[in-house]
Amino acid sequence: MSLEKTIMEDIKTAMKAKDKVALESLRAVKTALSYAKTEAQVDELSEADEISILQKQVKMRKEAAEQFTSQGRDDMAEKELQQVTVIEKFLPQQLSEEELAAEITVIIQQEGASGMKDMGKVVGIANKKLAGRAEGKAIAGEVKKQLNA
């Protein structure tokens, strides 16, 4: 079943359960997917595009939660984080810190990277290889840590 169909089924379930947080989250994702299809002028998005859209939705909500927390609006931050939880169910299993470090080590060895001058190349390759399984920020942080070591 495609992601869009799965989300539509989950929207129906959330409506029946009167789950406002899930309903709002799922509708936002559905809108983002529809918008991306319209922009690309295609009938179906690739799985990589769908994952990218979901990651953007998660990132937006995490950033909003940080802003709300810094402004003392913990109630709004909590709502954003609940939406993150709903959206993350559609993403592939995220790598642990140890798994991420191991993957980055392999990429660095394969590319023969030796210092910070190679960071861009390694991050680019890692982002493609680990798409959907790790956030770009975490990838860049780990690459920087290993290349500085």
Tab-separated table of N, CA and C in Angstrom:
chain	number	residue	atom	x	y	z
A	1	MET	N	0.847	-1.181	0.000
A	1	MET	CA	0.000	0.000	0.000
A	1	MET	C	0.890	1.241	0.000
A	2	SER	N	0.545	2.210	-0.816
A	2	SER	CA	1.363	3.416	-0.894
A	2	SER	C	1.214	4.235	0.384
A	3	LEU	N	2.153	5.102	0.597
A	3	LEU	CA	2.144	5.945	1.793
A	3	LEU	C	0.877	6.791	1.844
A	4	GLU	N	0.489	7.320	0.710
A	4	GLU	CA	-0.693	8.182	0.680
A	4	GLU	C	-1.960	7.416	1.083
A	5	LYS	N	-2.087	6.188	0.605
A	5	LYS	CA	-3.253	5.380	0.966
A	5	LYS	C	-3.222	5.024	2.451
A	6	THR	N	-2.045	4.712	2.949
A	6	THR	CA	-1.893	4.399	4.370
A	6	THR	C	-2.293	5.595	5.220
A	7	ILE	N	-1.871	6.774	4.811
A	7	ILE	CA	-2.204	7.989	5.562
A	7	ILE	C	-3.710	8.240	5.524
A	8	MET	N	-4.336	8.014	4.368
A	8	MET	CA	-5.793	8.194	4.272
A	8	MET	C	-6.520	7.239	5.228
A	9	GLU	N	-6.055	5.997	5.307
A	9	GLU	CA	-6.657	5.028	6.231
A	9	GLU	C	-6.480	5.493	7.672
A	10	ASP	N	-5.291	5.994	7.985
A	10	ASP	CA	-5.015	6.472	9.341
A	10	ASP	C	-5.824	7.720	9.665
A	11	ILE	N	-6.094	8.556	8.679
A	11	ILE	CA	-6.944	9.738	8.891
A	11	ILE	C	-8.351	9.277	9.282
A	12	LYS	N	-8.865	8.281	8.579
A	12	LYS	CA	-10.197	7.753	8.903
A	12	LYS	C	-10.217	7.199	10.327
A	13	THR	N	-9.174	6.455	10.673
A	13	THR	CA	-9.087	5.884	12.015
A	13	THR	C	-9.022	6.988	13.071
A	14	ALA	N	-8.229	8.022	12.811
A	14	ALA	CA	-8.107	9.134	13.753
A	14	ALA	C	-9.425	9.886	13.894
A	15	MET	N	-10.152	10.022	12.802
A	15	MET	CA	-11.458	10.689	12.858
A	15	MET	C	-12.420	9.896	13.741
A	16	LYS	N	-12.451	8.587	13.540
A	16	LYS	CA	-13.339	7.742	14.332
A	16	LYS	C	-12.961	7.778	15.811
A	17	ALA	N	-11.673	7.823	16.082
A	17	ALA	CA	-11.182	7.831	17.462
A	17	ALA	C	-11.201	9.238	18.069
A	18	LYS	N	-11.534	10.233	17.256
A	18	LYS	CA	-11.532	11.639	17.686
A	18	LYS	C	-10.164	12.059	18.245
A	19	ASP	N	-9.108	11.562	17.576
A	19	ASP	CA	-7.730	11.873	17.959
A	19	ASP	C	-7.284	13.123	17.191
A	20	LYS	N	-7.420	14.277	17.829
A	20	LYS	CA	-7.148	15.557	17.149
A	20	LYS	C	-5.689	15.704	16.741
A	21	VAL	N	-4.775	15.265	17.598
A	21	VAL	CA	-3.343	15.413	17.302
A	21	VAL	C	-2.972	14.588	16.074
A	22	ALA	N	-3.390	13.341	16.051
A	22	ALA	CA	-3.082	12.474	14.911
A	22	ALA	C	-3.747	13.000	13.649
A	23	LEU	N	-4.980	13.443	13.770
A	23	LEU	CA	-5.718	13.940	12.615
A	23	LEU	C	-5.031	15.169	12.017
A	24	GLU	N	-4.645	16.093	12.862
A	24	GLU	CA	-3.963	17.301	12.391
A	24	GLU	C	-2.624	16.957	11.732
A	25	SER	N	-1.883	16.047	12.340
A	25	SER	CA	-0.579	15.644	11.807
A	25	SER	C	-0.726	14.972	10.448
A	26	LEU	N	-1.646	14.045	10.372
A	26	LEU	CA	-1.840	13.282	9.141
A	26	LEU	C	-2.352	14.162	8.008
A	27	ARG	N	-3.223	15.088	8.332
A	27	ARG	CA	-3.714	16.001	7.297
A	27	ARG	C	-2.587	16.885	6.770
A	28	ALA	N	-1.708	17.313	7.659
A	28	ALA	CA	-0.572	18.140	7.231
A	28	ALA	C	0.347	17.341	6.305
A	29	VAL	N	0.588	16.092	6.631
A	29	VAL	CA	1.436	15.244	5.790
A	29	VAL	C	0.766	15.012	4.438
A	30	LYS	N	-0.521	14.738	4.453
A	30	LYS	CA	-1.269	14.513	3.206
A	30	LYS	C	-1.185	15.754	2.321
A	31	THR	N	-1.339	16.926	2.928
A	31	THR	CA	-1.245	18.182	2.177
A	31	THR	C	0.148	18.348	1.579
A	32	ALA	N	1.178	18.067	2.371
A	32	ALA	CA	2.560	18.205	1.889
A	32	ALA	C	2.820	17.247	0.724
A	33	LEU	N	2.311	16.030	0.816
A	33	LEU	CA	2.492	15.057	-0.260
A	33	LEU	C	1.757	15.509	-1.522
A	34	SER	N	0.541	15.991	-1.358
A	34	SER	CA	-0.236	16.469	-2.511
A	34	SER	C	0.450	17.654	-3.180
A	35	TYR	N	0.960	18.554	-2.361
A	35	TYR	CA	1.653	19.724	-2.887
A	35	TYR	C	2.898	19.297	-3.678
A	36	ALA	N	3.648	18.354	-3.141
A	36	ALA	CA	4.864	17.879	-3.818
A	36	ALA	C	4.514	17.213	-5.150
A	37	LYS	N	3.439	16.439	-5.177
A	37	LYS	CA	3.017	15.807	-6.430
A	37	LYS	C	2.628	16.860	-7.457
A	38	THR	N	1.940	17.897	-7.017
A	38	THR	CA	1.534	18.971	-7.921
A	38	THR	C	2.752	19.720	-8.451
A	39	GLU	N	3.685	20.013	-7.580
A	39	GLU	CA	4.910	20.718	-7.973
A	39	GLU	C	5.704	19.922	-9.000
A	40	ALA	N	5.820	18.621	-8.755
A	40	ALA	CA	6.606	17.755	-9.645
A	40	ALA	C	5.805	17.315	-10.875
A	41	GLN	N	4.519	17.576	-10.856
A	41	GLN	CA	3.617	17.184	-11.945
A	41	GLN	C	3.694	15.692	-12.232
A	42	VAL	N	3.548	14.921	-11.157
A	42	VAL	CA	3.555	13.465	-11.265
A	42	VAL	C	2.332	12.889	-10.544
A	43	ASP	N	2.005	11.639	-10.880
A	43	ASP	CA	0.880	10.977	-10.210
A	43	ASP	C	1.304	10.298	-8.915
A	44	GLU	N	2.543	9.819	-8.889
A	44	GLU	CA	3.074	9.133	-7.713
A	44	GLU	C	4.466	9.659	-7.390
A	45	LEU	N	4.739	9.825	-6.106
A	45	LEU	CA	6.080	10.230	-5.663
A	45	LEU	C	6.916	8.981	-5.412
A	46	SER	N	8.222	9.108	-5.576
A	46	SER	CA	9.095	7.980	-5.251
A	46	SER	C	9.151	7.827	-3.733
A	47	GLU	N	9.570	6.671	-3.289
A	47	GLU	CA	9.675	6.423	-1.851
A	47	GLU	C	10.672	7.391	-1.208
A	48	ALA	N	11.757	7.693	-1.908
A	48	ALA	CA	12.752	8.632	-1.385
A	48	ALA	C	12.145	10.022	-1.210
A	49	ASP	N	11.316	10.446	-2.179
A	49	ASP	CA	10.658	11.752	-2.065
A	49	ASP	C	9.692	11.772	-0.886
A	50	GLU	N	8.955	10.684	-0.713
A	50	GLU	CA	8.008	10.608	0.403
A	50	GLU	C	8.739	10.686	1.740
A	51	ILE	N	9.843	9.962	1.852
A	51	ILE	CA	10.624	9.983	3.086
A	51	ILE	C	11.171	11.381	3.338
A	52	SER	N	11.647	12.020	2.294
A	52	SER	CA	12.168	13.381	2.420
A	52	SER	C	11.093	14.334	2.938
A	53	ILE	N	9.892	14.220	2.421
A	53	ILE	CA	8.789	15.080	2.859
A	53	ILE	C	8.459	14.816	4.322
A	54	LEU	N	8.408	13.547	4.704
A	54	LEU	CA	8.132	13.212	6.098
A	54	LEU	C	9.213	13.763	7.022
A	55	GLN	N	10.472	13.657	6.590
A	55	GLN	CA	11.568	14.188	7.409
A	55	GLN	C	11.441	15.696	7.578
A	56	LYS	N	11.056	16.390	6.514
A	56	LYS	CA	10.873	17.838	6.603
A	56	LYS	C	9.758	18.188	7.581
A	57	GLN	N	8.679	17.407	7.540
A	57	GLN	CA	7.565	17.646	8.456
A	57	GLN	C	8.017	17.449	9.913
A	58	VAL	N	8.794	16.407	10.153
A	58	VAL	CA	9.298	16.145	11.506
A	58	VAL	C	10.227	17.271	11.942
A	59	LYS	N	11.129	17.664	11.061
A	59	LYS	CA	12.090	18.720	11.377
A	59	LYS	C	11.368	20.029	11.703
A	60	MET	N	10.357	20.378	10.906
A	60	MET	CA	9.598	21.612	11.153
A	60	MET	C	8.970	21.592	12.540
A	61	ARG	N	8.412	20.469	12.907
A	61	ARG	CA	7.741	20.382	14.207
A	61	ARG	C	8.734	20.401	15.365
A	62	LYS	N	9.883	19.765	15.175
A	62	LYS	CA	10.901	19.799	16.237
A	62	LYS	C	11.416	21.227	16.438
A	63	GLU	N	11.637	21.938	15.339
A	63	GLU	CA	12.095	23.323	15.445
A	63	GLU	C	11.034	24.194	16.101
A	64	ALA	N	9.774	23.980	15.748
A	64	ALA	CA	8.680	24.741	16.356
A	64	ALA	C	8.615	24.456	17.863
A	65	ALA	N	8.800	23.191	18.238
A	65	ALA	CA	8.769	22.814	19.653
A	65	ALA	C	9.892	23.515	20.417
A	66	GLU	N	11.084	23.594	19.803
A	66	GLU	CA	12.204	24.294	20.444
A	66	GLU	C	11.868	25.767	20.658
A	67	GLN	N	11.278	26.385	19.641
A	67	GLN	CA	10.914	27.799	19.760
A	67	GLN	C	9.860	28.003	20.841
A	68	PHE	N	8.848	27.140	20.870
A	68	PHE	CA	7.806	27.268	21.887
A	68	PHE	C	8.390	27.087	23.282
A	69	THR	N	9.301	26.129	23.436
A	69	THR	CA	9.927	25.885	24.730
A	69	THR	C	10.728	27.101	25.177
A	70	SER	N	11.475	27.698	24.255
A	70	SER	CA	12.282	28.873	24.604
A	70	SER	C	11.410	30.072	24.973
A	71	GLN	N	10.165	30.076	24.487
A	71	GLN	CA	9.240	31.169	24.793
A	71	GLN	C	8.345	30.839	25.980
A	72	GLY	N	8.597	29.685	26.614
A	72	GLY	CA	7.820	29.304	27.780
A	72	GLY	C	6.442	28.749	27.448
A	73	ARG	N	6.236	28.337	26.227
A	73	ARG	CA	4.941	27.774	25.801
A	73	ARG	C	5.053	26.257	25.732
A	74	ASP	N	5.219	25.629	26.886
A	74	ASP	CA	5.410	24.183	26.935
A	74	ASP	C	4.193	23.415	26.418
A	75	ASP	N	2.995	23.993	26.562
A	75	ASP	CA	1.791	23.328	26.061
A	75	ASP	C	1.840	23.188	24.536
A	76	MET	N	2.267	24.246	23.855
A	76	MET	CA	2.378	24.216	22.396
A	76	MET	C	3.528	23.301	21.958
A	77	ALA	N	4.626	23.331	22.700
A	77	ALA	CA	5.771	22.473	22.379
A	77	ALA	C	5.366	21.005	22.478
A	78	GLU	N	4.600	20.676	23.519
A	78	GLU	CA	4.154	19.296	23.713
A	78	GLU	C	3.286	18.837	22.543
A	79	LYS	N	2.422	19.713	22.065
A	79	LYS	CA	1.555	19.388	20.928
A	79	LYS	C	2.404	19.083	19.684
A	80	GLU	N	3.430	19.897	19.446
A	80	GLU	CA	4.305	19.688	18.291
A	80	GLU	C	5.041	18.353	18.407
A	81	LEU	N	5.516	18.039	19.605
A	81	LEU	CA	6.252	16.785	19.807
A	81	LEU	C	5.342	15.565	19.665
A	82	GLN	N	4.071	15.714	20.039
A	82	GLN	CA	3.117	14.626	19.834
A	82	GLN	C	2.910	14.389	18.337
A	83	GLN	N	2.880	15.467	17.572
A	83	GLN	CA	2.732	15.336	16.126
A	83	GLN	C	3.964	14.660	15.520
A	84	VAL	N	5.140	14.969	16.050
A	84	VAL	CA	6.375	14.318	15.584
A	84	VAL	C	6.250	12.810	15.755
A	85	THR	N	5.746	12.386	16.903
A	85	THR	CA	5.581	10.958	17.182
A	85	THR	C	4.660	10.297	16.157
A	86	VAL	N	3.579	10.980	15.805
A	86	VAL	CA	2.627	10.434	14.824
A	86	VAL	C	3.305	10.284	13.459
A	87	ILE	N	4.031	11.306	13.032
A	87	ILE	CA	4.654	11.304	11.703
A	87	ILE	C	5.799	10.302	11.627
A	88	GLU	N	6.567	10.174	12.698
A	88	GLU	CA	7.724	9.269	12.692
A	88	GLU	C	7.336	7.811	12.489
A	89	LYS	N	6.078	7.454	12.736
A	89	LYS	CA	5.633	6.074	12.510
A	89	LYS	C	5.752	5.678	11.034
A	90	PHE	N	5.755	6.663	10.151
A	90	PHE	CA	5.814	6.390	8.716
A	90	PHE	C	7.247	6.390	8.184
A	91	LEU	N	8.210	6.756	9.011
A	91	LEU	CA	9.616	6.783	8.599
A	91	LEU	C	10.277	5.445	8.890
A	92	PRO	N	11.324	5.101	8.135
A	92	PRO	CA	12.073	3.872	8.439
A	92	PRO	C	12.696	3.962	9.837
A	93	GLN	N	13.024	2.817	10.389
A	93	GLN	CA	13.662	2.767	11.708
A	93	GLN	C	14.937	3.607	11.699
A	94	GLN	N	15.059	4.501	12.668
A	94	GLN	CA	16.222	5.369	12.751
A	94	GLN	C	17.426	4.602	13.315
A	95	LEU	N	18.610	4.970	12.843
A	95	LEU	CA	19.846	4.337	13.327
A	95	LEU	C	20.172	4.830	14.731
A	96	SER	N	20.726	3.952	15.544
A	96	SER	CA	21.211	4.368	16.853
A	96	SER	C	22.517	5.144	16.645
A	97	GLU	N	22.996	5.789	17.697
A	97	GLU	CA	24.250	6.543	17.588
A	97	GLU	C	25.406	5.630	17.202
A	98	GLU	N	25.428	4.412	17.774
A	98	GLU	CA	26.504	3.470	17.482
A	98	GLU	C	26.449	3.009	16.024
A	99	GLU	N	25.233	2.720	15.550
A	99	GLU	CA	25.074	2.285	14.160
A	99	GLU	C	25.464	3.398	13.194
A	100	LEU	N	25.071	4.627	13.536
A	100	LEU	CA	25.426	5.772	12.698
A	100	LEU	C	26.939	5.940	12.647
A	101	ALA	N	27.585	5.862	13.806
A	101	ALA	CA	29.041	6.003	13.860
A	101	ALA	C	29.723	4.924	13.013
A	102	ALA	N	29.220	3.690	13.076
A	102	ALA	CA	29.799	2.595	12.299
A	102	ALA	C	29.628	2.844	10.798
A	103	GLU	N	28.454	3.292	10.381
A	103	GLU	CA	28.197	3.571	8.960
A	103	GLU	C	29.112	4.685	8.459
A	104	ILE	N	29.268	5.735	9.257
A	104	ILE	CA	30.116	6.876	8.878
A	104	ILE	C	31.572	6.419	8.776
A	105	THR	N	32.004	5.583	9.702
A	105	THR	CA	33.383	5.073	9.669
A	105	THR	C	33.646	4.327	8.367
A	106	VAL	N	32.694	3.498	7.958
A	106	VAL	CA	32.833	2.737	6.709
A	106	VAL	C	32.931	3.693	5.515
A	107	ILE	N	32.076	4.692	5.481
A	107	ILE	CA	32.075	5.653	4.365
A	107	ILE	C	33.396	6.414	4.315
A	108	ILE	N	33.888	6.838	5.468
A	108	ILE	CA	35.164	7.568	5.531
A	108	ILE	C	36.298	6.689	5.006
A	109	GLN	N	36.315	5.422	5.401
A	109	GLN	CA	37.356	4.509	4.935
A	109	GLN	C	37.255	4.262	3.435
A	110	GLN	N	36.032	4.083	2.926
A	110	GLN	CA	35.836	3.838	1.494
A	110	GLN	C	36.290	5.030	0.660
A	111	GLU	N	36.045	6.225	1.159
A	111	GLU	CA	36.385	7.436	0.411
A	111	GLU	C	37.821	7.890	0.648
A	112	GLY	N	38.472	7.313	1.639
A	112	GLY	CA	39.841	7.706	1.947
A	112	GLY	C	39.913	9.124	2.507
A	113	ALA	N	38.845	9.546	3.179
A	113	ALA	CA	38.803	10.894	3.749
A	113	ALA	C	39.776	10.982	4.914
A	114	SER	N	40.480	12.119	4.968
A	114	SER	CA	41.503	12.229	5.999
A	114	SER	C	41.374	13.480	6.866
A	115	GLY	N	40.545	14.416	6.492
A	115	GLY	CA	40.440	15.627	7.296
A	115	GLY	C	39.182	16.401	6.973
A	116	MET	N	39.089	17.573	7.564
A	116	MET	CA	37.889	18.387	7.404
A	116	MET	C	37.654	18.815	5.953
A	117	LYS	N	38.707	18.823	5.158
A	117	LYS	CA	38.546	19.216	3.747
A	117	LYS	C	37.655	18.227	2.997
A	118	ASP	N	37.536	17.008	3.520
A	118	ASP	CA	36.716	15.973	2.889
A	118	ASP	C	35.305	15.883	3.488
A	119	MET	N	34.989	16.767	4.422
A	119	MET	CA	33.709	16.670	5.129
A	119	MET	C	32.512	16.751	4.180
A	120	GLY	N	32.511	17.694	3.264
A	120	GLY	CA	31.394	17.866	2.348
A	120	GLY	C	31.121	16.624	1.520
A	121	LYS	N	32.196	16.026	1.025
A	121	LYS	CA	32.072	14.818	0.207
A	121	LYS	C	31.486	13.671	1.030
A	122	VAL	N	32.000	13.483	2.244
A	122	VAL	CA	31.548	12.387	3.097
A	122	VAL	C	30.086	12.601	3.525
A	123	VAL	N	29.738	13.832	3.908
A	123	VAL	CA	28.364	14.122	4.325
A	123	VAL	C	27.397	13.882	3.168
A	124	GLY	N	27.774	14.295	1.969
A	124	GLY	CA	26.920	14.083	0.803
A	124	GLY	C	26.642	12.614	0.545
A	125	ILE	N	27.697	11.818	0.590
A	125	ILE	CA	27.547	10.376	0.372
A	125	ILE	C	26.715	9.758	1.493
A	126	ALA	N	27.001	10.157	2.730
A	126	ALA	CA	26.274	9.612	3.885
A	126	ALA	C	24.792	9.983	3.822
A	127	ASN	N	24.495	11.201	3.422
A	127	ASN	CA	23.088	11.617	3.324
A	127	ASN	C	22.336	10.767	2.313
A	128	LYS	N	22.973	10.439	1.206
A	128	LYS	CA	22.320	9.602	0.199
A	128	LYS	C	22.155	8.175	0.706
A	129	LYS	N	23.203	7.643	1.305
A	129	LYS	CA	23.183	6.255	1.752
A	129	LYS	C	22.240	6.041	2.943
A	130	LEU	N	22.178	7.016	3.824
A	130	LEU	CA	21.413	6.860	5.064
A	130	LEU	C	20.090	7.618	5.045
A	131	ALA	N	19.641	8.008	3.862
A	131	ALA	CA	18.413	8.790	3.734
A	131	ALA	C	17.253	8.115	4.451
A	132	GLY	N	16.601	8.870	5.318
A	132	GLY	CA	15.450	8.356	6.039
A	132	GLY	C	15.776	7.607	7.306
A	133	ARG	N	17.031	7.204	7.453
A	133	ARG	CA	17.402	6.433	8.639
A	133	ARG	C	18.176	7.266	9.652
A	134	ALA	N	18.584	8.480	9.266
A	134	ALA	CA	19.296	9.375	10.180
A	134	ALA	C	19.081	10.810	9.711
A	135	GLU	N	19.011	11.726	10.662
A	135	GLU	CA	18.837	13.137	10.328
A	135	GLU	C	20.145	13.701	9.803
A	136	GLY	N	20.039	14.658	8.895
A	136	GLY	CA	21.217	15.294	8.320
A	136	GLY	C	22.109	15.931	9.367
A	137	LYS	N	21.485	16.518	10.391
A	137	LYS	CA	22.235	17.171	11.466
A	137	LYS	C	23.088	16.149	12.225
A	138	ALA	N	22.514	14.989	12.483
A	138	ALA	CA	23.244	13.931	13.201
A	138	ALA	C	24.379	13.387	12.338
A	139	ILE	N	24.110	13.237	11.046
A	139	ILE	CA	25.139	12.748	10.122
A	139	ILE	C	26.316	13.712	10.087
A	140	ALA	N	26.022	14.998	9.893
A	140	ALA	CA	27.083	16.010	9.821
A	140	ALA	C	27.881	16.063	11.119
A	141	GLY	N	27.201	15.963	12.252
A	141	GLY	CA	27.884	15.988	13.544
A	141	GLY	C	28.838	14.816	13.718
A	142	GLU	N	28.385	13.647	13.314
A	142	GLU	CA	29.215	12.447	13.444
A	142	GLU	C	30.403	12.494	12.487
A	143	VAL	N	30.181	12.960	11.257
A	143	VAL	CA	31.282	13.073	10.292
A	143	VAL	C	32.328	14.046	10.831
A	144	LYS	N	31.888	15.172	11.338
A	144	LYS	CA	32.798	16.184	11.875
A	144	LYS	C	33.602	15.609	13.034
A	145	LYS	N	32.916	14.886	13.914
A	145	LYS	CA	33.574	14.268	15.086
A	145	LYS	C	34.653	13.291	14.628
A	146	GLN	N	34.322	12.445	13.658
A	146	GLN	CA	35.290	11.417	13.223
A	146	GLN	C	36.443	12.017	12.415
A	147	LEU	N	36.166	13.038	11.611
A	147	LEU	CA	37.245	13.634	10.822
A	147	LEU	C	38.174	14.496	11.666
A	148	ASN	N	37.684	14.991	12.786
A	148	ASN	CA	38.520	15.777	13.696
A	148	ASN	C	39.350	14.890	14.616
A	149	ALA	N	38.970	13.632	14.739
A	149	ALA	CA	39.660	12.728	15.676
A	149	ALA	C	41.058	12.382	15.224
